[in-house]
Coordinates of C-alpha atoms and ligand atoms in Angstrom, one line a residue:
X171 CA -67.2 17.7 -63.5
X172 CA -63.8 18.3 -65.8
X173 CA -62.6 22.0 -65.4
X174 CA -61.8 23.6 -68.8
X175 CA -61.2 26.8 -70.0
X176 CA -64.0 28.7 -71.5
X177 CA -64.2 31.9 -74.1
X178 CA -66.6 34.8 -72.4
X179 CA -65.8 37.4 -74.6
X180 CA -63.9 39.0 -77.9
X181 CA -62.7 41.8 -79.0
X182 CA -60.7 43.2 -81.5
X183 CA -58.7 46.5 -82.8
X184 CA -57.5 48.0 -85.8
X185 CA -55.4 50.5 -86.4
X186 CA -56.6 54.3 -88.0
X187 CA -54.2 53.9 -91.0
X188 CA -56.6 52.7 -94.0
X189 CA -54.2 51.2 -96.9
X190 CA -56.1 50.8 -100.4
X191 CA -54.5 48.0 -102.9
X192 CA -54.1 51.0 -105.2
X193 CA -52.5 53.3 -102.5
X194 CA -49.7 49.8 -102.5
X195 CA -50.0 50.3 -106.3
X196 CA -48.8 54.1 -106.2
X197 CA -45.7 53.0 -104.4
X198 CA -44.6 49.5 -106.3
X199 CA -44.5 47.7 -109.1
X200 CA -47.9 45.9 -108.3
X201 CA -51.9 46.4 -109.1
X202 CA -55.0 45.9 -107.5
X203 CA -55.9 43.3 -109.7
X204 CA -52.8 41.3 -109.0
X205 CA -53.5 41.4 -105.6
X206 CA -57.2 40.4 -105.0
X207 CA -57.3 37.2 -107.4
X208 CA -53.7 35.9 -105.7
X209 CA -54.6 36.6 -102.2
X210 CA -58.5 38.2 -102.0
X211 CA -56.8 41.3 -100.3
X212 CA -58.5 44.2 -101.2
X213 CA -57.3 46.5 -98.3
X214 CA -55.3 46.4 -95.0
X215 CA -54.6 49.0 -91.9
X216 CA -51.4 50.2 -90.6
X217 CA -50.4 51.7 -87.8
X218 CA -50.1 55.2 -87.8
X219 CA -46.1 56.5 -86.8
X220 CA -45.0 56.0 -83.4
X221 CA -48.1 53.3 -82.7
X222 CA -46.6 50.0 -81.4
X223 CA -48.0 46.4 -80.8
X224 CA -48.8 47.3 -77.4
X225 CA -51.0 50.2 -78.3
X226 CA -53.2 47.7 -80.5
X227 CA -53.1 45.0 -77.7
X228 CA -54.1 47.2 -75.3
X229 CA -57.1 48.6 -77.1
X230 CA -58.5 44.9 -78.3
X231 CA -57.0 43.0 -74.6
X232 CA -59.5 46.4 -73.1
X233 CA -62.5 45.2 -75.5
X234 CA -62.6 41.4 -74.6
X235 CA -62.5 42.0 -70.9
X236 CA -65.6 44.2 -71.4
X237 CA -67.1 41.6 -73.9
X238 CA -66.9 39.3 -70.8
X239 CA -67.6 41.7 -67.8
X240 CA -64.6 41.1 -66.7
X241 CA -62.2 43.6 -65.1
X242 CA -59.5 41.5 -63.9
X243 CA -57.4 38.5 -65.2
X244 CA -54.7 36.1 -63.4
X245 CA -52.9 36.4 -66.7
X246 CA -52.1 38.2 -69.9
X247 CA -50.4 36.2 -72.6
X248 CA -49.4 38.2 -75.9
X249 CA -49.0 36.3 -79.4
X250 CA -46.8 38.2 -81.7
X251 CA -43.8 38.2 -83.9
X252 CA -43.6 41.8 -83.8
X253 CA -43.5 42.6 -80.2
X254 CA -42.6 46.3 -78.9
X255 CA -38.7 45.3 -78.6
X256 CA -36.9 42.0 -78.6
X257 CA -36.6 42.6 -74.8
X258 CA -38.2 42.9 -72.6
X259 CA -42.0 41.1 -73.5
X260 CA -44.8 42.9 -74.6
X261 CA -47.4 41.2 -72.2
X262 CA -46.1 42.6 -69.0
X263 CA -46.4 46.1 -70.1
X264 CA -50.1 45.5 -71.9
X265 CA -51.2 44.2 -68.5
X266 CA -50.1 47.1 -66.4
X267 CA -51.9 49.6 -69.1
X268 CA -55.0 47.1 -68.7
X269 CA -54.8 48.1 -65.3
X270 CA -53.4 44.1 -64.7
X271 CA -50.0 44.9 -63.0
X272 CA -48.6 41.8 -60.6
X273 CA -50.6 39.2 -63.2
X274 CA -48.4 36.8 -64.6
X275 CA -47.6 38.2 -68.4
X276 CA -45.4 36.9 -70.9
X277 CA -45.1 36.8 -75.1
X278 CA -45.7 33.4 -77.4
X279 CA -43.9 33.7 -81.0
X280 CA -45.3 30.7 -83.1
X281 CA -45.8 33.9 -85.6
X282 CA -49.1 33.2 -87.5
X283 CA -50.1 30.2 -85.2
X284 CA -48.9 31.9 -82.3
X285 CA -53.0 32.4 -80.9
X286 CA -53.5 29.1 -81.4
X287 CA -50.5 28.0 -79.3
X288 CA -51.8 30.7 -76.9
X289 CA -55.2 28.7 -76.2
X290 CA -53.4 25.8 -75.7
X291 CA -51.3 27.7 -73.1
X292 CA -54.0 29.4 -71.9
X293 CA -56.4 26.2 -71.2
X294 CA -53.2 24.6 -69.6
X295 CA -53.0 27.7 -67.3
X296 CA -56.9 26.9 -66.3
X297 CA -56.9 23.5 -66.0
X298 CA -53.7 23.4 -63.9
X299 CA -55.9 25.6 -61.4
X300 CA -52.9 28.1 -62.0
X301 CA -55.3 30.7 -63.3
X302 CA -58.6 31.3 -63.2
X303 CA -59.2 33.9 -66.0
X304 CA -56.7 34.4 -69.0
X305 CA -56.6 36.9 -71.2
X306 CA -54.7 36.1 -74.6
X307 CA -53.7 38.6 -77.3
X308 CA -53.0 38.0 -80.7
X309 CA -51.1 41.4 -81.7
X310 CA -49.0 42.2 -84.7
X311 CA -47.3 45.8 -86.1
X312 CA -46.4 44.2 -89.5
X313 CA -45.8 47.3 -91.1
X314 CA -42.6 47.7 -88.8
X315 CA -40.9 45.1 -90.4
X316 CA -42.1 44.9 -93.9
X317 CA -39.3 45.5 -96.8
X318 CA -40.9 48.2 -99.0
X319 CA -38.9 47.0 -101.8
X320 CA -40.3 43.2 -101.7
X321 CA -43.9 43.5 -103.4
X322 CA -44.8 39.9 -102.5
X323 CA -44.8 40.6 -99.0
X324 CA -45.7 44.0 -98.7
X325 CA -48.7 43.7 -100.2
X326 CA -50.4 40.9 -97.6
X327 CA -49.8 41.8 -94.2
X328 CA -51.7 44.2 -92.1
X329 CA -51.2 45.8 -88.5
X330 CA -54.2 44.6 -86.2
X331 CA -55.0 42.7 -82.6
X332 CA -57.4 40.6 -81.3
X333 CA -58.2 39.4 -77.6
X334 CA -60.2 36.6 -76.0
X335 CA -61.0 36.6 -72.6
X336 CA -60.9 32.5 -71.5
X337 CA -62.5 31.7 -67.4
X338 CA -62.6 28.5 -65.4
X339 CA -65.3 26.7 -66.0
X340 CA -67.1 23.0 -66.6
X341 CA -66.3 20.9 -69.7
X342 CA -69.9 21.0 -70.8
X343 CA -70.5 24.4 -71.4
X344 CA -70.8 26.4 -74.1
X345 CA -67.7 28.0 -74.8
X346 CA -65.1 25.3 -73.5
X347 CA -62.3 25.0 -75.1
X348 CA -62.0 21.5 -76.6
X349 CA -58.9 19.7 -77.8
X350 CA -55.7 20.8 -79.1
X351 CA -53.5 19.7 -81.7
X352 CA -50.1 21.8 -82.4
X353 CA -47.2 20.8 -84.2
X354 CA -44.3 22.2 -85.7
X355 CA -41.0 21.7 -88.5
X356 CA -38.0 23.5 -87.8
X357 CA -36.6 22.2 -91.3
X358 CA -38.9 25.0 -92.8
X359 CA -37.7 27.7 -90.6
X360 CA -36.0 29.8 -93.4
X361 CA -39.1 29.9 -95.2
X362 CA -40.9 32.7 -92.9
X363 CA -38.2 35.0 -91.6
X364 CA -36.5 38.3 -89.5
X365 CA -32.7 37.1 -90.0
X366 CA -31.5 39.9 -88.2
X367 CA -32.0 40.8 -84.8
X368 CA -31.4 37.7 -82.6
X369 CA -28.1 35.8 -81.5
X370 CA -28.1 33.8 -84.8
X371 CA -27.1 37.3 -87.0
X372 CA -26.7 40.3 -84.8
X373 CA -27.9 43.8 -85.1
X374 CA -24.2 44.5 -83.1
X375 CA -20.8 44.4 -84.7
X376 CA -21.2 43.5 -88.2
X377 CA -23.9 45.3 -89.5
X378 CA -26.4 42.8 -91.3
X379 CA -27.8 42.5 -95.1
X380 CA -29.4 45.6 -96.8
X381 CA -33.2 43.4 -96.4
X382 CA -31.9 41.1 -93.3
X383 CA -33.7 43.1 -90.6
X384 CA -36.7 42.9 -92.9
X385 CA -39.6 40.2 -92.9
X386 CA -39.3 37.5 -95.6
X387 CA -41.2 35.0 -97.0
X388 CA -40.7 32.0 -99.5
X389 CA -44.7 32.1 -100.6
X390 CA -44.8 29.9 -103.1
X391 CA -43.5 27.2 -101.0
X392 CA -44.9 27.9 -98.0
X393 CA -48.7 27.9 -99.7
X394 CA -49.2 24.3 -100.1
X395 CA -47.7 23.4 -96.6
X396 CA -50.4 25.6 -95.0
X397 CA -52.9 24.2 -96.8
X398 CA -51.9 20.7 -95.9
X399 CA -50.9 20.8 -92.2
X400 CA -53.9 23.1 -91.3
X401 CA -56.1 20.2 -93.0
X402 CA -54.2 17.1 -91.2
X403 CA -54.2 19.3 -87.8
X404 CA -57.9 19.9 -88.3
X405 CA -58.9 16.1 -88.9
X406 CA -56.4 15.2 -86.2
X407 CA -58.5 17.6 -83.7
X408 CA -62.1 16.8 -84.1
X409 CA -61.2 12.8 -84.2
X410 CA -59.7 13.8 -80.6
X411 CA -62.8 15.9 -80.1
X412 CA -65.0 13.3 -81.3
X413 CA -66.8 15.1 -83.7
X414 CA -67.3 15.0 -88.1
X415 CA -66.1 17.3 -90.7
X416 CA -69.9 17.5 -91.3
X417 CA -70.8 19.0 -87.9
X418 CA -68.5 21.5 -88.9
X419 CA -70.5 25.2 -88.5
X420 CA -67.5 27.4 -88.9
X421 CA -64.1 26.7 -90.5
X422 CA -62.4 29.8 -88.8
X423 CA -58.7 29.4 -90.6
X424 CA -55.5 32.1 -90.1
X425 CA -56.5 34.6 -93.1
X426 CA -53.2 33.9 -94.9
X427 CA -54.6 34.3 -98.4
X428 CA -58.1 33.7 -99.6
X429 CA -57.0 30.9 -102.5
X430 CA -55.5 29.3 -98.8
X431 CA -58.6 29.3 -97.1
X432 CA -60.9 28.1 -100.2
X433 CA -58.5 24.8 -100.5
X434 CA -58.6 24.5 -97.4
X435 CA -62.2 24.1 -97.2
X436 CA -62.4 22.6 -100.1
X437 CA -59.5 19.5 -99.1
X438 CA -61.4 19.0 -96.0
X439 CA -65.1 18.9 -97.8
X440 CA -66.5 22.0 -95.8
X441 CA -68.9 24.1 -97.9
X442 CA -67.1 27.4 -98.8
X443 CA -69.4 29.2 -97.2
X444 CA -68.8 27.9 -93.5
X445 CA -65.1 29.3 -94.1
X446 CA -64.8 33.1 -92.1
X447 CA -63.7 35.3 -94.6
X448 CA -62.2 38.6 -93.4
X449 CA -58.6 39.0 -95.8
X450 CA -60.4 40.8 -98.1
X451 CA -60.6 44.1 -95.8
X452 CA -57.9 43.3 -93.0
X453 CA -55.0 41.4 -94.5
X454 CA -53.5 38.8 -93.2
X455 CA -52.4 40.0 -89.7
X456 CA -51.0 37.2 -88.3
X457 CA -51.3 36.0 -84.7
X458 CA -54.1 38.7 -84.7
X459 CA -56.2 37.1 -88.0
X460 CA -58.2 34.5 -86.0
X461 CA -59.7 36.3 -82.6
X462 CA -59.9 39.5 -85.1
X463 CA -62.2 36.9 -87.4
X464 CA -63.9 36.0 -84.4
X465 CA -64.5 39.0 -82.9
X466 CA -65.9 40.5 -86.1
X467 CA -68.0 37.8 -86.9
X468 CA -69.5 37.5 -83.4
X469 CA -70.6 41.3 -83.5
X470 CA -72.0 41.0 -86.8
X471 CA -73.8 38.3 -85.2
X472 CA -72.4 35.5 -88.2
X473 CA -71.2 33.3 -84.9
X474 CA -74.2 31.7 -83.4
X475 CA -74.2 30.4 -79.5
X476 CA -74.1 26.8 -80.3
X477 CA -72.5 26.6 -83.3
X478 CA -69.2 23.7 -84.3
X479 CA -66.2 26.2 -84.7
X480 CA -63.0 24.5 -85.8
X481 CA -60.2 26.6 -85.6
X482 CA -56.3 26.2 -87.3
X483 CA -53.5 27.8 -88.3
X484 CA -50.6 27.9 -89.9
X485 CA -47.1 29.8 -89.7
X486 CA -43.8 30.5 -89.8
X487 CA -41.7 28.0 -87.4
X488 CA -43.0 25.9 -89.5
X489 CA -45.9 26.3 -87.0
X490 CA -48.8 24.8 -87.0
X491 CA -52.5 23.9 -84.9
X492 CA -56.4 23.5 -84.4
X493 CA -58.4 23.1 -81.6
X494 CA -62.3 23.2 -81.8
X495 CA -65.5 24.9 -79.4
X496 CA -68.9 25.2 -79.3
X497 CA -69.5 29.5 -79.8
X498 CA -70.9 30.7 -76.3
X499 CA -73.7 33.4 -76.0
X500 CA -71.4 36.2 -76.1
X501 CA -72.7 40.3 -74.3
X502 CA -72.3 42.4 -77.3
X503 CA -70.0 45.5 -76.4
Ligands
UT7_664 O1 -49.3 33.8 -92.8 C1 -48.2 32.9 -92.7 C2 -48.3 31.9 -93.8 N1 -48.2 32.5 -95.1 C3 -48.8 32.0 -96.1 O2 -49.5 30.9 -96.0 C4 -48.6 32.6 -97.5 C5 -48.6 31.6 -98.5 N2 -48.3 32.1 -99.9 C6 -49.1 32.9 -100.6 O3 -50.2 33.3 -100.1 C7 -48.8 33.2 -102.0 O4 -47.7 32.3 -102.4 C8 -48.4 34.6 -102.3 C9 -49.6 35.5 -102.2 C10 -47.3 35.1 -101.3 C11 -47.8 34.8 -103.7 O5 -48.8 34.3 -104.6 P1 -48.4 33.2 -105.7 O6 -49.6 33.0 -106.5 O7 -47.7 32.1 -105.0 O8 -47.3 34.1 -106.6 P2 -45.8 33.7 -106.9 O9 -44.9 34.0 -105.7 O10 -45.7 32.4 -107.5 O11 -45.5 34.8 -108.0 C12 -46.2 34.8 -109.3 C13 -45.7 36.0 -110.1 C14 -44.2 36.2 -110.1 O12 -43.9 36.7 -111.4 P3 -43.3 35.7 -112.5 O13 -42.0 35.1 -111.9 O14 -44.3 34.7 -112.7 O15 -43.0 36.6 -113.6 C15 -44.0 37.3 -109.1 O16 -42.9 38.1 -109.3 O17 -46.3 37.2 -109.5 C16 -45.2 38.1 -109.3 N3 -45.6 38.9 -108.1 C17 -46.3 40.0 -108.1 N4 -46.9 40.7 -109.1 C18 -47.5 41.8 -108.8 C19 -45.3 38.6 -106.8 N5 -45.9 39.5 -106.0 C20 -46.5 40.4 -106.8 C21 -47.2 41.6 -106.5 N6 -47.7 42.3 -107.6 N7 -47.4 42.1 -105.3

């Protein structure tokens, strides 16, 4: 019998703030139609003032315990690029709120791969027999560090969190997390950005660019890279795993951009209409885009116990990785 890590429950949180295309429209030089046939995004959610990435965490790390009947967990790992504060992490202080304290807790930033990167953490936690349940958070307050004054941005990121709950179990069951493939390109690392902040340009002494403490992205160029490492990652993963592009059920991709996720599908010969599809009403919210496409799709009961996911990602870093499961017979919440 080979231990692995398996996913017993989902959940997912967004915030109250509801954020039209047109209410973007009101406030910059942009339009509805502009932004649904470039990126599908039709509207996002923010989070309302004073609301922080552990508030979201909390309320989607609180769902996925309940999604697995779980009320404790050895660890609590949080993926994000916008955590609470640069110091200290966000994970110890979601695990105490959980009611988690004296769990091990710490934050992953592989920004929009970083839940990806958190499975692979989170099955090496299991397997290791240092942990017996994990509970991994994708989380992200975009709206903290968007640049109000760069439409291309502004207009694609939402605020949102999802959670999985992974357990110790056998490598045969449903649920068990197969293999892993990450990688990464530091030459690309001014392409996604927060200059300011860290030791490289400090907040301290002198003060940084007008936009530096903002997010920042180089889209145009970033597009084709995410379309072509989350395609070699995938192929890379199920020849580890064994398995065809054909067995393929669900293509669950980062919701980046739709036109992203349609070549994507298309490059590696999936039918569009395997490919999860939830921009269109949340954004792209980052380390939070895949377990909040999971979660979603599991209570609207699109995920099937059974069924081939394939999972990838792709982010700044240059970040990127897939890993593949069979969907387990989730308790709905
Ligand atoms: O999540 C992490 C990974 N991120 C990604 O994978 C994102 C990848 N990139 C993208 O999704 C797309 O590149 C964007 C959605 C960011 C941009 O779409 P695009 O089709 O690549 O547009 P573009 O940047 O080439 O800009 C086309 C035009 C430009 O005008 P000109 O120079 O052709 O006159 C932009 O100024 O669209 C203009 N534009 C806008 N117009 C209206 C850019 N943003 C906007 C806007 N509204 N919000």
């Amino acid at each position: 019998m080979t231990r692995a890590a398996v996913l017993a429950g989902v959940g997912s949180y967004l915030p109250p703030r509801r954020v039209t295309n047109d209410d973007l429209a009101a406030a910059m030089d942009t339009s509805d139609s502009w932004i649904r046939t470039r990126t599908g995004i039709r509207q996002r959610f923010f989070a309302s003032e004073g609301m922080a990435t552990s508030d979201l965490a909390v309320e989607a790390g609180a769902q996925a315990l309940k999604s697995a009947g779980e009320t404790t967990a050895d660890a609590v790992v949080v993926a994000t690029m916008t955590p609470d504060r640069p110091c200290p992490g966000t994970a110890p202080t979601v695990a105490t709120r959980l009611g988690l304290g004296g769990a091990m807790a710490f934050d992953i930033n592989a920004v929009c791969t970083g839940f990806v990167y958190g499975l692979a953490t989170a099955q090496g936690l299991i397997t290791a027999g240092t942990a017996e349940r994990v509970l991994l958070i994708g989380a992200e307050t975009h709206s903290s560090v968007l640049n109000p004054d760069d439409r291309s941005t502004s207009v694609i990121f939402g605020d949102g969190a999802g959670g999985v709950l992974l357990r110790a179990g056998e490598a045969d069951e449903l649920g068990a997390l197969g293999p892993t493939v990450l990688g990464s390109d530091g030459e690309g690392a001014d392409l996604i950005t927060v200059r300011a902040g860290g030791s490289r340009q400090r907040l301290s002494g002198s003060p940084p660019g007008p936009a530096d403490h903002y997010f920042a992205m180089q889209g145009r160029a970033v597009f084709w890279h995410a379309v072509t490492r989350m395609a070699e990652s995938c192929r890379a993963v199920l020849e580890r795993a064994g398995r065809r592009l054909d067995e393929v059920d669900r293509l669950v991709s980062h919701q980046a951009n739709l036109r992203i996720i349609n070549h994507l599908a298309d490059e590696l010969g999936v039918p569009r209409d395997r490919a999860l599809v939830n921009i269109d009403r949340v954004g792209n919210t980052g380390a939070a885009s895949i377990p909040i496409a999971l979660a979603e799709a599991d209570a609207e009961g699109v995920l099937r116990a059974g069924e081939h996911v394939l999972l990838t990602a792709f982010g700044g870093g240059l970040t990127w990785g897939s890993t593949v499961l069979t969907w387990p017979g989730l308790q709905r919440t």
